[in-house]
Amino acid sequence: MTQVVRVAHTRAELAAARARLRGSVALVPTMGALHEGHRSLLQRAGEVADSIVVSIFVNPLQFAPGEDLDRYPRPLEADLAMSADEGVALVFIPSRPEMYPREPVVRISAGALGDRFEGATRPGHFDGVLTVVAKLFGLVRPDIAIFGRKDAQQLALVRGMVADLELPVRIEASPLIRDADGLALSSRNKYLSADERQSALALARALNAGAGASGGGVDGIIAAARQVLDEQHGVETDYVAVVDPDTFDEIGPSSTVGLLVLAARVGTTRLIDNVCVEVGSTFSEGLR
Ligand code: AMP
């Protein structure tokens, strides 16, 4: 039987419930609409800490005008059921005014990396992400926070913020989870029609093609991945690149591994995906 999970809507409720948590605390920040990718983060949290806190907040600061802030899915009952199943101690679900009682005077800047890749298409997105993550760290005071490798640039930036601002929290990365057909799980997959979902499978195929072309070096990997995307009807490529997973800089000539990252629009839905690739050898890991 599904347990009932404790929910905090306000800062006061959060503070009271946080004070009662035992042992180390792992925070899993989310925007809700939880799927198996999120579940794997909750399970990782349970492995590394005594108590799991999940936050569910669709953060207006990281959405540009015209993006999907208002239509973002909010299936709260199902989210609470999954949280309970995974032994979550506390779910923090603040309202917008609870999270932002005033327009923030100070925001975190994601710096130059915040303007590249995802940030090039979504100006200010990562400033909004880092600002809300910093606020959540201040409110929840977790020992550990879990982030998915699905959002690899976000992970790199959160790690950068924690290091640069000396924040007392350990960041744990959790593997990217895919559907059986290879599509990376995302709350935004709900927006895809049946046809679009078929087209979207090109992203995973492109990663596999890129990983399989590792003998051709970075240029060969990018060309192979890009070709799969460009040939797929209904897919509009945004970027394909091989980067250092920590810095998102181009990898140097002596690097043997990199992260193949890509983004594409399928219909009106923007999707991202990535995989670790070996560079300049005939071996490559490909998708799990
Ligand atoms: P979101 O609710 O989209 O903000 O995501 C919350 C967290 O779940 C982030 O750390 C994401 O990277 C992670 N996440 C989302 N989708 C996946 C996935 N398919 N595999 C692993 N982690 C994921």
mmCIF file of C-alpha atoms and ligand atoms in Angstrom:
data_model
loop_
_atom_site.group_PDB
_atom_site.id
_atom_site.type_symbol
_atom_site.label_atom_id
_atom_site.label_comp_id
_atom_site.label_asym_id
_atom_site.label_seq_id
_atom_site.Cartn_x
_atom_site.Cartn_y
_atom_site.Cartn_z
ATOM 1 C CA MET A 1 0.000 0.000 0.000
ATOM 2 C CA THR A 2 1.228 3.477 -0.853
ATOM 3 C CA GLN A 3 2.350 5.436 2.210
ATOM 4 C CA VAL A 4 1.171 8.990 2.755
ATOM 5 C CA VAL A 5 4.076 11.383 2.244
ATOM 6 C CA ARG A 6 4.687 14.539 4.268
ATOM 7 C CA VAL A 7 4.185 17.723 2.233
ATOM 8 C CA ALA A 8 5.390 21.260 3.039
ATOM 9 C CA HIS A 9 3.903 24.176 1.090
ATOM 10 C CA THR A 10 5.406 27.053 3.075
ATOM 11 C CA ARG A 11 8.841 27.961 4.387
ATOM 12 C CA ALA A 12 7.531 27.582 7.948
ATOM 13 C CA GLU A 13 6.212 24.072 7.253
ATOM 14 C CA LEU A 14 9.493 23.186 5.548
ATOM 15 C CA ALA A 15 11.587 24.454 8.465
ATOM 16 C CA ALA A 16 9.492 22.522 11.003
ATOM 17 C CA ALA A 17 9.614 19.289 8.980
ATOM 18 C CA ARG A 18 13.338 19.725 8.150
ATOM 19 C CA ALA A 19 14.137 19.988 11.865
ATOM 20 C CA ARG A 20 12.565 16.571 12.426
ATOM 21 C CA LEU A 21 14.493 14.768 9.656
ATOM 22 C CA ARG A 22 17.009 12.268 10.892
ATOM 23 C CA GLY A 23 20.589 11.859 9.715
ATOM 24 C CA SER A 24 21.949 13.120 6.420
ATOM 25 C CA VAL A 25 19.556 14.735 3.954
ATOM 26 C CA ALA A 26 19.599 14.425 0.147
ATOM 27 C CA LEU A 27 17.634 16.949 -1.908
ATOM 28 C CA VAL A 28 16.242 16.091 -5.354
ATOM 29 C CA PRO A 29 15.154 19.354 -7.020
ATOM 30 C CA THR A 30 12.479 18.820 -9.709
ATOM 31 C CA MET A 31 9.743 20.582 -11.617
ATOM 32 C CA GLY A 32 7.387 17.636 -11.019
ATOM 33 C CA ALA A 33 5.651 15.449 -13.617
ATOM 34 C CA LEU A 34 7.901 12.747 -12.221
ATOM 35 C CA HIS A 35 8.922 9.854 -14.474
ATOM 36 C CA GLU A 36 11.341 6.946 -14.217
ATOM 37 C CA GLY A 37 14.296 9.306 -14.679
ATOM 38 C CA HIS A 38 13.257 11.180 -11.546
ATOM 39 C CA ARG A 39 12.615 7.872 -9.784
ATOM 40 C CA SER A 40 16.237 6.877 -10.368
ATOM 41 C CA LEU A 41 17.316 10.150 -8.719
ATOM 42 C CA LEU A 42 15.101 9.397 -5.705
ATOM 43 C CA GLN A 43 16.608 5.930 -5.463
ATOM 44 C CA ARG A 44 20.136 7.351 -5.669
ATOM 45 C CA ALA A 45 19.186 9.811 -2.915
ATOM 46 C CA GLY A 46 18.037 6.881 -0.762
ATOM 47 C CA GLU A 47 21.387 5.163 -1.304
ATOM 48 C CA VAL A 48 23.529 8.134 -0.295
ATOM 49 C CA ALA A 49 21.523 9.751 2.538
ATOM 50 C CA ASP A 50 19.274 8.881 5.481
ATOM 51 C CA SER A 51 16.387 11.174 4.484
ATOM 52 C CA ILE A 52 15.154 12.210 1.032
ATOM 53 C CA VAL A 53 13.621 15.616 0.336
ATOM 54 C CA VAL A 54 12.058 16.317 -3.074
ATOM 55 C CA SER A 55 11.175 19.804 -4.232
ATOM 56 C CA ILE A 56 8.527 20.337 -6.901
ATOM 57 C CA PHE A 57 8.563 23.846 -8.275
ATOM 58 C CA VAL A 58 8.045 25.047 -11.840
ATOM 59 C CA ASN A 59 10.454 27.938 -11.595
ATOM 60 C CA PRO A 60 9.262 30.998 -13.555
ATOM 61 C CA LEU A 61 12.773 32.486 -13.480
ATOM 62 C CA GLN A 62 14.101 29.847 -15.870
ATOM 63 C CA PHE A 63 11.333 30.193 -18.488
ATOM 64 C CA ALA A 64 11.455 32.857 -21.194
ATOM 65 C CA PRO A 65 8.247 34.584 -22.301
ATOM 66 C CA GLY A 66 6.445 32.293 -24.759
ATOM 67 C CA GLU A 67 7.946 29.092 -23.311
ATOM 68 C CA ASP A 68 5.785 26.422 -21.669
ATOM 69 C CA LEU A 69 5.635 27.768 -18.082
ATOM 70 C CA ASP A 70 1.839 27.794 -17.927
ATOM 71 C CA ARG A 71 1.221 24.513 -19.742
ATOM 72 C CA TYR A 72 4.002 22.566 -17.980
ATOM 73 C CA PRO A 73 2.352 19.332 -16.696
ATOM 74 C CA ARG A 74 1.472 19.281 -12.975
ATOM 75 C CA PRO A 75 0.201 15.766 -12.069
ATOM 76 C CA LEU A 76 0.589 16.264 -8.324
ATOM 77 C CA GLU A 77 -1.188 13.112 -7.088
ATOM 78 C CA ALA A 78 1.029 10.849 -9.191
ATOM 79 C CA ASP A 79 4.138 12.762 -8.060
ATOM 80 C CA LEU A 80 3.205 12.276 -4.413
ATOM 81 C CA ALA A 81 2.510 8.579 -5.021
ATOM 82 C CA MET A 82 5.951 8.053 -6.575
ATOM 83 C CA SER A 83 7.588 10.023 -3.771
ATOM 84 C CA ALA A 84 5.840 7.870 -1.182
ATOM 85 C CA ASP A 85 6.809 4.662 -3.010
ATOM 86 C CA GLU A 86 10.461 5.707 -2.969
ATOM 87 C CA GLY A 87 10.466 6.480 0.756
ATOM 88 C CA VAL A 88 10.708 10.252 0.427
ATOM 89 C CA ALA A 89 10.564 11.906 3.861
ATOM 90 C CA LEU A 90 9.355 15.301 2.698
ATOM 91 C CA VAL A 91 8.024 16.923 -0.482
ATOM 92 C CA PHE A 92 8.429 20.703 -0.665
ATOM 93 C CA ILE A 93 5.884 22.280 -3.025
ATOM 94 C CA PRO A 94 6.110 26.057 -2.664
ATOM 95 C CA SER A 95 3.823 28.461 -4.486
ATOM 96 C CA ARG A 96 5.447 31.174 -6.622
ATOM 97 C CA PRO A 97 4.948 33.901 -3.951
ATOM 98 C CA GLU A 98 6.266 31.541 -1.274
ATOM 99 C CA MET A 99 9.451 30.990 -3.285
ATOM 100 C CA TYR A 100 9.746 34.585 -4.507
ATOM 101 C CA PRO A 101 8.062 36.858 -1.948
ATOM 102 C CA ARG A 102 9.549 39.714 -3.988
ATOM 103 C CA GLU A 103 11.263 40.103 -7.336
ATOM 104 C CA PRO A 104 14.829 38.927 -6.586
ATOM 105 C CA VAL A 105 17.266 41.819 -6.252
ATOM 106 C CA VAL A 106 20.204 39.451 -6.556
ATOM 107 C CA ARG A 107 20.435 36.555 -8.998
ATOM 108 C CA ILE A 108 23.159 34.034 -9.658
ATOM 109 C CA SER A 109 24.911 34.531 -12.986
ATOM 110 C CA ALA A 110 25.814 31.386 -14.910
ATOM 111 C CA GLY A 111 28.613 33.320 -16.615
ATOM 112 C CA ALA A 112 29.874 32.571 -20.116
ATOM 113 C CA LEU A 113 28.758 28.926 -20.061
ATOM 114 C CA GLY A 114 25.240 30.155 -19.350
ATOM 115 C CA ASP A 115 25.158 31.752 -22.811
ATOM 116 C CA ARG A 116 26.240 28.683 -24.786
ATOM 117 C CA PHE A 117 24.405 25.563 -26.013
ATOM 118 C CA GLU A 118 21.085 25.527 -24.081
ATOM 119 C CA GLY A 119 21.761 29.084 -22.955
ATOM 120 C CA ALA A 120 22.181 30.340 -26.530
ATOM 121 C CA THR A 121 18.580 29.387 -27.327
ATOM 122 C CA ARG A 122 17.236 30.158 -23.856
ATOM 123 C CA PRO A 123 18.833 33.427 -22.671
ATOM 124 C CA GLY A 124 18.769 33.765 -18.882
ATOM 125 C CA HIS A 125 17.622 30.161 -18.421
ATOM 126 C CA PHE A 126 20.633 29.049 -16.406
ATOM 127 C CA ASP A 127 20.695 32.208 -14.277
ATOM 128 C CA GLY A 128 17.143 31.248 -13.302
ATOM 129 C CA VAL A 129 18.099 27.627 -12.665
ATOM 130 C CA LEU A 130 21.093 28.502 -10.486
ATOM 131 C CA THR A 131 19.140 31.139 -8.559
ATOM 132 C CA VAL A 132 16.368 28.712 -7.629
ATOM 133 C CA VAL A 133 18.832 25.913 -6.843
ATOM 134 C CA ALA A 134 20.776 28.250 -4.535
ATOM 135 C CA LYS A 135 17.512 29.252 -2.836
ATOM 136 C CA LEU A 136 16.511 25.601 -2.417
ATOM 137 C CA PHE A 137 19.913 24.843 -0.896
ATOM 138 C CA GLY A 138 19.378 27.716 1.558
ATOM 139 C CA LEU A 139 15.860 26.635 2.462
ATOM 140 C CA VAL A 140 16.355 22.856 2.674
ATOM 141 C CA ARG A 141 20.025 22.855 3.790
ATOM 142 C CA PRO A 142 20.735 19.415 2.270
ATOM 143 C CA ASP A 143 23.999 17.556 2.816
ATOM 144 C CA ILE A 144 23.777 16.159 -0.709
ATOM 145 C CA ALA A 145 21.851 17.185 -3.830
ATOM 146 C CA ILE A 146 21.159 14.839 -6.738
ATOM 147 C CA PHE A 147 21.074 15.992 -10.371
ATOM 148 C CA GLY A 148 20.533 13.936 -13.538
ATOM 149 C CA ARG A 149 23.077 13.587 -16.335
ATOM 150 C CA LYS A 150 20.170 14.171 -18.740
ATOM 151 C CA ASP A 151 20.707 17.908 -18.134
ATOM 152 C CA ALA A 152 24.473 17.751 -18.474
ATOM 153 C CA GLN A 153 25.048 21.494 -18.871
ATOM 154 C CA GLN A 154 22.881 22.194 -15.828
ATOM 155 C CA LEU A 155 24.908 19.640 -13.848
ATOM 156 C CA ALA A 156 28.183 21.302 -14.891
ATOM 157 C CA LEU A 157 26.852 24.724 -13.891
ATOM 158 C CA VAL A 158 25.504 23.554 -10.526
ATOM 159 C CA ARG A 159 28.860 21.960 -9.768
ATOM 160 C CA GLY A 160 30.534 25.208 -10.823
ATOM 161 C CA MET A 161 28.283 27.274 -8.548
ATOM 162 C CA VAL A 162 28.875 25.001 -5.552
ATOM 163 C CA ALA A 163 32.646 25.154 -6.061
ATOM 164 C CA ASP A 164 32.857 28.876 -6.802
ATOM 165 C CA LEU A 165 30.533 29.970 -3.978
ATOM 166 C CA GLU A 166 31.860 27.374 -1.476
ATOM 167 C CA LEU A 167 28.358 26.055 -0.848
ATOM 168 C CA PRO A 168 28.315 23.324 1.821
ATOM 169 C CA VAL A 169 26.556 20.658 -0.241
ATOM 170 C CA ARG A 170 27.840 17.626 -2.153
ATOM 171 C CA ILE A 171 26.559 17.213 -5.704
ATOM 172 C CA GLU A 172 25.833 13.677 -6.914
ATOM 173 C CA ALA A 173 25.222 12.922 -10.588
ATOM 174 C CA SER A 174 22.714 10.245 -11.563
ATOM 175 C CA PRO A 175 22.701 8.391 -14.933
ATOM 176 C CA LEU A 176 20.465 9.369 -17.845
ATOM 177 C CA ILE A 177 17.401 7.107 -18.044
ATOM 178 C CA ARG A 178 15.799 6.183 -21.403
ATOM 179 C CA ASP A 179 12.550 4.620 -22.495
ATOM 180 C CA ALA A 180 12.753 1.103 -23.949
ATOM 181 C CA ASP A 181 12.922 2.580 -27.482
ATOM 182 C CA GLY A 182 15.879 4.808 -26.574
ATOM 183 C CA LEU A 183 14.117 8.153 -26.138
ATOM 184 C CA ALA A 184 15.576 9.993 -23.135
ATOM 185 C CA LEU A 185 12.820 10.382 -20.541
ATOM 186 C CA SER A 186 11.598 13.935 -20.107
ATOM 187 C CA SER A 187 8.460 15.532 -18.695
ATOM 188 C CA ARG A 188 8.239 17.364 -22.036
ATOM 189 C CA ASN A 189 7.847 14.079 -23.984
ATOM 190 C CA LYS A 190 4.142 14.404 -23.075
ATOM 191 C CA TYR A 191 3.918 17.217 -25.634
ATOM 192 C CA LEU A 192 4.909 14.899 -28.529
ATOM 193 C CA SER A 193 2.265 13.466 -30.873
ATOM 194 C CA ALA A 194 2.678 9.802 -31.897
ATOM 195 C CA ASP A 195 4.370 10.874 -35.141
ATOM 196 C CA GLU A 196 6.624 13.354 -33.375
ATOM 197 C CA ARG A 197 7.639 10.712 -30.871
ATOM 198 C CA GLN A 198 8.761 8.484 -33.757
ATOM 199 C CA SER A 199 10.775 11.379 -35.214
ATOM 200 C CA ALA A 200 12.280 12.090 -31.785
ATOM 201 C CA LEU A 201 13.910 8.663 -31.756
ATOM 202 C CA ALA A 202 16.407 10.172 -34.207
ATOM 203 C CA LEU A 203 18.110 11.882 -31.249
ATOM 204 C CA ALA A 204 19.142 8.575 -29.673
ATOM 205 C CA ARG A 205 20.042 7.180 -33.107
ATOM 206 C CA ALA A 206 22.217 10.224 -33.737
ATOM 207 C CA LEU A 207 24.066 9.666 -30.465
ATOM 208 C CA ASN A 208 24.650 6.033 -31.380
ATOM 209 C CA ALA A 209 25.891 7.019 -34.842
ATOM 210 C CA GLY A 210 28.227 9.594 -33.294
ATOM 211 C CA ALA A 211 29.545 7.132 -30.730
ATOM 212 C CA GLY A 212 30.112 4.590 -33.497
ATOM 213 C CA ALA A 213 32.147 7.104 -35.515
ATOM 214 C CA SER A 214 34.663 7.773 -32.746
ATOM 215 C CA GLY A 215 37.554 6.645 -34.958
ATOM 216 C CA GLY A 216 36.979 9.785 -37.010
ATOM 217 C CA GLY A 217 37.743 12.067 -34.082
ATOM 218 C CA VAL A 218 35.516 14.908 -32.914
ATOM 219 C CA ASP A 219 34.666 16.036 -36.455
ATOM 220 C CA GLY A 220 33.712 12.515 -37.497
ATOM 221 C CA ILE A 221 31.513 12.050 -34.417
ATOM 222 C CA ILE A 222 29.704 15.338 -34.964
ATOM 223 C CA ALA A 223 29.220 14.724 -38.684
ATOM 224 C CA ALA A 224 27.782 11.238 -38.118
ATOM 225 C CA ALA A 225 25.345 12.455 -35.452
ATOM 226 C CA ARG A 226 24.319 15.521 -37.418
ATOM 227 C CA GLN A 227 23.622 13.467 -40.538
ATOM 228 C CA VAL A 228 21.084 11.291 -38.677
ATOM 229 C CA LEU A 229 19.271 14.369 -37.341
ATOM 230 C CA ASP A 230 19.350 16.233 -40.639
ATOM 231 C CA GLU A 231 17.929 13.246 -42.528
ATOM 232 C CA GLN A 232 15.009 12.813 -40.122
ATOM 233 C CA HIS A 233 11.815 14.447 -41.323
ATOM 234 C CA GLY A 234 10.244 16.592 -38.592
ATOM 235 C CA VAL A 235 13.477 17.189 -36.680
ATOM 236 C CA GLU A 236 15.189 20.580 -36.718
ATOM 237 C CA THR A 237 18.735 20.416 -35.360
ATOM 238 C CA ASP A 238 19.818 23.113 -32.918
ATOM 239 C CA TYR A 239 23.370 22.036 -32.004
ATOM 240 C CA VAL A 240 25.607 18.968 -32.050
ATOM 241 C CA ALA A 241 28.936 19.184 -30.209
ATOM 242 C CA VAL A 242 31.544 17.172 -28.348
ATOM 243 C CA VAL A 243 32.512 18.879 -25.091
ATOM 244 C CA ASP A 244 34.385 18.369 -21.860
ATOM 245 C CA PRO A 245 31.594 17.225 -19.472
ATOM 246 C CA ASP A 246 32.925 19.359 -16.596
ATOM 247 C CA THR A 247 33.477 22.653 -18.381
ATOM 248 C CA PHE A 248 31.529 22.257 -21.628
ATOM 249 C CA ASP A 249 34.620 23.621 -23.383
ATOM 250 C CA GLU A 250 35.757 21.988 -26.599
ATOM 251 C CA ILE A 251 37.870 18.991 -25.736
ATOM 252 C CA GLY A 252 41.592 19.337 -26.258
ATOM 253 C CA PRO A 253 43.633 17.343 -28.779
ATOM 254 C CA SER A 254 44.933 14.980 -26.085
ATOM 255 C CA SER A 255 41.464 14.098 -24.659
ATOM 256 C CA THR A 256 40.285 10.565 -25.248
ATOM 257 C CA VAL A 257 36.725 11.000 -23.942
ATOM 258 C CA GLY A 258 34.113 13.672 -24.372
ATOM 259 C CA LEU A 259 30.392 14.238 -24.049
ATOM 260 C CA LEU A 260 28.415 14.236 -27.295
ATOM 261 C CA VAL A 261 25.585 16.710 -26.665
ATOM 262 C CA LEU A 262 22.747 17.638 -28.976
ATOM 263 C CA ALA A 263 19.497 19.558 -29.057
ATOM 264 C CA ALA A 264 16.742 19.531 -31.649
ATOM 265 C CA ARG A 265 13.213 20.749 -32.095
ATOM 266 C CA VAL A 266 10.540 18.168 -32.865
ATOM 267 C CA GLY A 267 7.351 20.029 -33.740
ATOM 268 C CA THR A 268 7.206 22.729 -31.074
ATOM 269 C CA THR A 269 9.047 20.641 -28.471
ATOM 270 C CA ARG A 270 12.755 21.166 -27.808
ATOM 271 C CA LEU A 271 14.588 18.010 -26.778
ATOM 272 C CA ILE A 272 18.140 17.466 -25.513
ATOM 273 C CA ASP A 273 20.221 14.327 -25.170
ATOM 274 C CA ASN A 274 23.836 13.294 -24.613
ATOM 275 C CA VAL A 275 26.172 10.358 -24.353
ATOM 276 C CA CYS A 276 29.766 9.834 -23.322
ATOM 277 C CA VAL A 277 32.026 9.065 -26.311
ATOM 278 C CA GLU A 278 35.565 7.944 -26.773
ATOM 279 C CA VAL A 279 37.414 10.149 -29.214
ATOM 280 C CA GLY A 280 39.984 9.033 -31.734
ATOM 281 C CA SER A 281 39.628 5.315 -31.166
ATOM 282 C CA THR A 282 37.500 2.583 -32.702
ATOM 283 C CA PHE A 283 35.815 1.851 -29.350
ATOM 284 C CA SER A 284 32.904 3.865 -28.029
ATOM 285 C CA GLU A 285 30.418 3.185 -25.284
ATOM 286 C CA GLY A 286 27.222 4.193 -27.110
ATOM 287 C CA LEU A 287 23.859 4.141 -25.355
ATOM 288 C CA ARG A 288 23.227 1.761 -22.537
HETATM 289 P P1 AMP B 1 13.234 18.474 -14.136
HETATM 290 O O1 AMP B 1 12.028 18.044 -13.367
HETATM 291 O O2 AMP B 1 13.107 18.297 -15.613
HETATM 292 O O3 AMP B 1 13.727 19.836 -13.723
HETATM 293 O O4 AMP B 1 14.391 17.468 -13.726
HETATM 294 C C1 AMP B 1 14.726 17.275 -12.376
HETATM 295 C C2 AMP B 1 15.971 16.431 -12.306
HETATM 296 O O5 AMP B 1 15.717 15.175 -12.925
HETATM 297 C C3 AMP B 1 17.169 17.052 -13.025
HETATM 298 O O6 AMP B 1 18.333 16.848 -12.240
HETATM 299 C C4 AMP B 1 17.210 16.259 -14.309
HETATM 300 O O7 AMP B 1 18.509 16.183 -14.870
HETATM 301 C C5 AMP B 1 16.741 14.901 -13.850
HETATM 302 N N1 AMP B 1 16.224 14.127 -14.976
HETATM 303 C C6 AMP B 1 15.227 14.471 -15.832
HETATM 304 N N2 AMP B 1 15.081 13.527 -16.790
HETATM 305 C C7 AMP B 1 16.015 12.568 -16.530
HETATM 306 C C8 AMP B 1 16.381 11.351 -17.166
HETATM 307 N N3 AMP B 1 15.758 10.918 -18.260
HETATM 308 N N4 AMP B 1 17.386 10.640 -16.633
HETATM 309 C C9 AMP B 1 18.032 11.080 -15.513
HETATM 310 N N5 AMP B 1 17.736 12.215 -14.874
HETATM 311 C C10 AMP B 1 16.741 12.958 -15.370
#
